[in-house]
Short mmCIF file of C-alpha atoms in Angstrom, two decimals:
data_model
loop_
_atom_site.label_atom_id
_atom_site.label_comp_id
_atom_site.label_asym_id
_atom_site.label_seq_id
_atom_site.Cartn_x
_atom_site.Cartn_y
_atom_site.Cartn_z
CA UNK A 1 120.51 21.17 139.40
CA UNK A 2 123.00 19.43 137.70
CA UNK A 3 124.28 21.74 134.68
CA UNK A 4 126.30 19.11 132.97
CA UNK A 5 124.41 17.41 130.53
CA UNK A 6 123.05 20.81 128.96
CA UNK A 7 126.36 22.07 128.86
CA UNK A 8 128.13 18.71 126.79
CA UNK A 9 125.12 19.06 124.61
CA UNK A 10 125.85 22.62 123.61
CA UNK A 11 129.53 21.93 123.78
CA UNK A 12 128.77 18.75 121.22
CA UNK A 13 126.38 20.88 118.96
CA UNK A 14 128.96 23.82 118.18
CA UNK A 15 132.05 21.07 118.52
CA UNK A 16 133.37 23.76 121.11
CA UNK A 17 136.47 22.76 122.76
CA UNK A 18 136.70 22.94 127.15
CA UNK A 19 138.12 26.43 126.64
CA UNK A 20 135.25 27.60 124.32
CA UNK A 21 132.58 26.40 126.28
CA UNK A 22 134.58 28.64 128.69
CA UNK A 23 134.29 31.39 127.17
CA UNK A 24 130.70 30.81 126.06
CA UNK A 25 129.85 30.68 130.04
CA UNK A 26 131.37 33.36 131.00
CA UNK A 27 130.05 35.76 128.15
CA UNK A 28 126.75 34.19 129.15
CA UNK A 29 126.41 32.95 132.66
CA UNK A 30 122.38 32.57 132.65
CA UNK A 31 123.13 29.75 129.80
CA UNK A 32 124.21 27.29 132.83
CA UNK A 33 120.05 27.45 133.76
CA UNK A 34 118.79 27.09 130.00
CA UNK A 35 117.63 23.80 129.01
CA UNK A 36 119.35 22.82 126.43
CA UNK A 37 116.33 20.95 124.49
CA UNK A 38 113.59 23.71 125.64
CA UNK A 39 115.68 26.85 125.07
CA UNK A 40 119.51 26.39 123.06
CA UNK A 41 118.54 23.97 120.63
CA UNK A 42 115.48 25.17 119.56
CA UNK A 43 116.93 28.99 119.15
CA UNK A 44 120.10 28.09 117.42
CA UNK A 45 117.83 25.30 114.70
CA UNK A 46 115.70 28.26 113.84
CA UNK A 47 118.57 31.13 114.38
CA UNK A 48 120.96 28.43 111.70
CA UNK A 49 117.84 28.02 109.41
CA UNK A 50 116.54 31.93 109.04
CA UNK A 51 120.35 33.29 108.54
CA UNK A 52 121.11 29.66 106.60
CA UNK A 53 124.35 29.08 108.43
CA UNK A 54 127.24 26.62 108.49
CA UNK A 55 127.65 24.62 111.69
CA UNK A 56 130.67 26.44 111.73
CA UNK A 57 129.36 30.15 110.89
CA UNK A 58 126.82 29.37 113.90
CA UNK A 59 130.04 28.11 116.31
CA UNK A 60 132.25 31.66 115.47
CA UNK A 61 128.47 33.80 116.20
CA UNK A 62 127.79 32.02 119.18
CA UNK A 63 131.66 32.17 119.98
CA UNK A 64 131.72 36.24 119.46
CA UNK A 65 128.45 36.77 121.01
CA UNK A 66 127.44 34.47 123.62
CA UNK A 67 124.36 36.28 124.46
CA UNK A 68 122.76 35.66 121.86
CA UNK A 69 121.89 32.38 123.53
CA UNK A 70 119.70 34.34 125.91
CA UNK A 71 117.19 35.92 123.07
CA UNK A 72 114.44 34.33 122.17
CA UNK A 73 114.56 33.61 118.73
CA UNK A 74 110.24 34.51 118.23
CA UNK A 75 110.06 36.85 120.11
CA UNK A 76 113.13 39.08 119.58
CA UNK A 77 115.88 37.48 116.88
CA UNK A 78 112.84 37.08 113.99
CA UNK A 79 111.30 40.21 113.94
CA UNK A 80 114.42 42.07 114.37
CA UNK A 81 115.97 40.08 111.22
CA UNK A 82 112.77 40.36 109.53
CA UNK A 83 113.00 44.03 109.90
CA UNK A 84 116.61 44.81 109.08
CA UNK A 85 116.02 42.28 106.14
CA UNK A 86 113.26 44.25 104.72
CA UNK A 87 113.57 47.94 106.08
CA UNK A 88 117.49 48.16 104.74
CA UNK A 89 116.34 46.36 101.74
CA UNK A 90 119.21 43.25 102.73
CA UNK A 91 119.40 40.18 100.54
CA UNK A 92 119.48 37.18 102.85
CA UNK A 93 123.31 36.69 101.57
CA UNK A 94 123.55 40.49 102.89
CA UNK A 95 121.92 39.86 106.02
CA UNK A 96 123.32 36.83 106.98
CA UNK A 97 127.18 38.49 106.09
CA UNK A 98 126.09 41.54 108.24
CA UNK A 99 125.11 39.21 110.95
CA UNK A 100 128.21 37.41 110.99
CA UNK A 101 130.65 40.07 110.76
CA UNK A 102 129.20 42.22 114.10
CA UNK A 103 127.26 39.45 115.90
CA UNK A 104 125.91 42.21 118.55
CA UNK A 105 123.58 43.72 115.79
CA UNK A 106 121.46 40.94 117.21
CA UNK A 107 121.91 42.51 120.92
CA UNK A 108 120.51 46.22 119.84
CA UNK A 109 116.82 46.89 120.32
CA UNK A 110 114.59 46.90 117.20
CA UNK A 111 111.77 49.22 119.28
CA UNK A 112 114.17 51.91 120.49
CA UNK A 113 117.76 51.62 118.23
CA UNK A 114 116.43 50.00 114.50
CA UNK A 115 113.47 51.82 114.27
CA UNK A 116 113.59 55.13 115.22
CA UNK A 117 117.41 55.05 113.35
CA UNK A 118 115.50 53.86 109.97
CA UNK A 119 112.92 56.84 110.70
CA UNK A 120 116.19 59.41 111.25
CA UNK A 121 117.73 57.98 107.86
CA UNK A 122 114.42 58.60 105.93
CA UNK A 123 113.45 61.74 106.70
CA UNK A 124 116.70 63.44 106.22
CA UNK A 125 117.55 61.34 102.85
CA UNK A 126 120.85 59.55 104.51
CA UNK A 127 121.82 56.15 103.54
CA UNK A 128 120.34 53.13 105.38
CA UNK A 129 123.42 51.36 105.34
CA UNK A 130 124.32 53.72 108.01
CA UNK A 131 121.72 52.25 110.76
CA UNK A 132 124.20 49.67 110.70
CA UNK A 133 127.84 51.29 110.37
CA UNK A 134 126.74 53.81 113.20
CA UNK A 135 124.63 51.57 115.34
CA UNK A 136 127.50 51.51 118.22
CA UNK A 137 127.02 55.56 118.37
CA UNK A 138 124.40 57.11 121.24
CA UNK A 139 121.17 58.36 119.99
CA UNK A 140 122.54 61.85 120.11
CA UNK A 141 125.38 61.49 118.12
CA UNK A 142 123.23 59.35 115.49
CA UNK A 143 120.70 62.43 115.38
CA UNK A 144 123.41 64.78 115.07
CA UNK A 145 124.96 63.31 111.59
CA UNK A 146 121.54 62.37 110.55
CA UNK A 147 119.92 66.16 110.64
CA UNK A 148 123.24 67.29 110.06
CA UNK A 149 123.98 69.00 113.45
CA UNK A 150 120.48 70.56 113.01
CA UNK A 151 118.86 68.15 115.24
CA UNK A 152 116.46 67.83 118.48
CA UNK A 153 119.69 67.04 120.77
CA UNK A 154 119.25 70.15 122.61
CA UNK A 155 115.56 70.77 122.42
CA UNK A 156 114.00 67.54 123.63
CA UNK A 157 115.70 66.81 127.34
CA UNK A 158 115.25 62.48 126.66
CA UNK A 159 118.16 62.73 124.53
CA UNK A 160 120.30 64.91 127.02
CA UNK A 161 122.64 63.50 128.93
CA UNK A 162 123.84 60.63 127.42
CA UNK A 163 124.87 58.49 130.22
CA UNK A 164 122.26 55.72 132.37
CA UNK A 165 119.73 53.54 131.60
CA UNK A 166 117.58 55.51 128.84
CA UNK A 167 114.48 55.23 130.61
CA UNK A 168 112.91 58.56 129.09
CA UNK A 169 112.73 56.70 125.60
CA UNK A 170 110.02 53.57 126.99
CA UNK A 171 109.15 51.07 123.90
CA UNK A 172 110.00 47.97 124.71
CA UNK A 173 110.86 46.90 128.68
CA UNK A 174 114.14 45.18 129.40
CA UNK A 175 112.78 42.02 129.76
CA UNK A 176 111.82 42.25 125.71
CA UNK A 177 114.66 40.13 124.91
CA UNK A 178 112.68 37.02 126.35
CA UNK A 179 108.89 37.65 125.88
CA UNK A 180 106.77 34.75 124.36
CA UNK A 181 109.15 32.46 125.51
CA UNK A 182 107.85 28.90 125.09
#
């Protein structure tokens, strides 16, 4: 399959130079077998519309976090931005500046990293804002400043260990990130 004329389209849509398309490639490899009118286009129209971004705000996201062009933007990028939005109680302005200063907050599950942080936050009266400062931390360390060292890090085995693919916490399977693609 020829990968060119996907790859000038997406290179003419975020004005990327040779070297940013690049980059773009190799942060995202899979996006040389997305079609750019069934898949790209569609996800970055709706991705620019919900967050309301600049053709160049959308260029430096897609530029810091090429795999973003690999979510589906129904299935996974709008209910995870309609949840932030609501459950940390974000202005769009907020949202869209959280967005676009740590790009990966689009790459963290909403089944097993937003929501059960939210539920951590709420029940031991910390600040929401911190789903977001702390989101880079493991589940145990998050747990551990939420309950204030008093929590279920040594009691509950799933959150032991730390290391591997977190398969004792099920939710949503890896393949969530492209569901009801269409």
């Amino acid at each position: 399959a020829n990968v060119a004329p996907s790859l000038s389209k997406l290179q003419r849509r975020l004005q990327l130079c040779d070297e940013e398309l690049a980059r773009v490639v190799v942060g995202q490899p899979a996006v040389l077998s997305y079609s750019f009118e069934a898949k790209i286009e569609p996800a970055l129209a709706k991705l620019q519309a919900r967050l309301e971004l600049s053709a160049s705000s959308l260029r430096r996201l897609v530029l810091l976090y090429p795999a973003v062009l690999g979510y589906s933007y129904d299935a996974n990028l709008a209910p995870k931005l309609q949840y932030l939005q609501e459950a940390l109680e974000l202005s769009p302005n907020e949202l869209r500046a959280k967005v676009l200063m740590m790009p990966a907050l689009l790459g963290y599950s909403l089944e097993r990293r937003y929501r059960p942080r939210v539920a951590l936050c709420r029940a031991h009266d910390k600040p929401l804002s911190a789903v977001l400062s702390r989101i880079s931390r493991s589940h145990r360390e998050f747990e551990a400043w939420a309950t204030d060292g008093r929590g279920g890090g040594g009691s509950g085995g799933s959150s032991r260990g730390g290391g591997g693919g977190g398969s004792a916490r099920g939710g949503e399977g890896s393949g969530g990130a492209r569901r009801g693609e269409g």
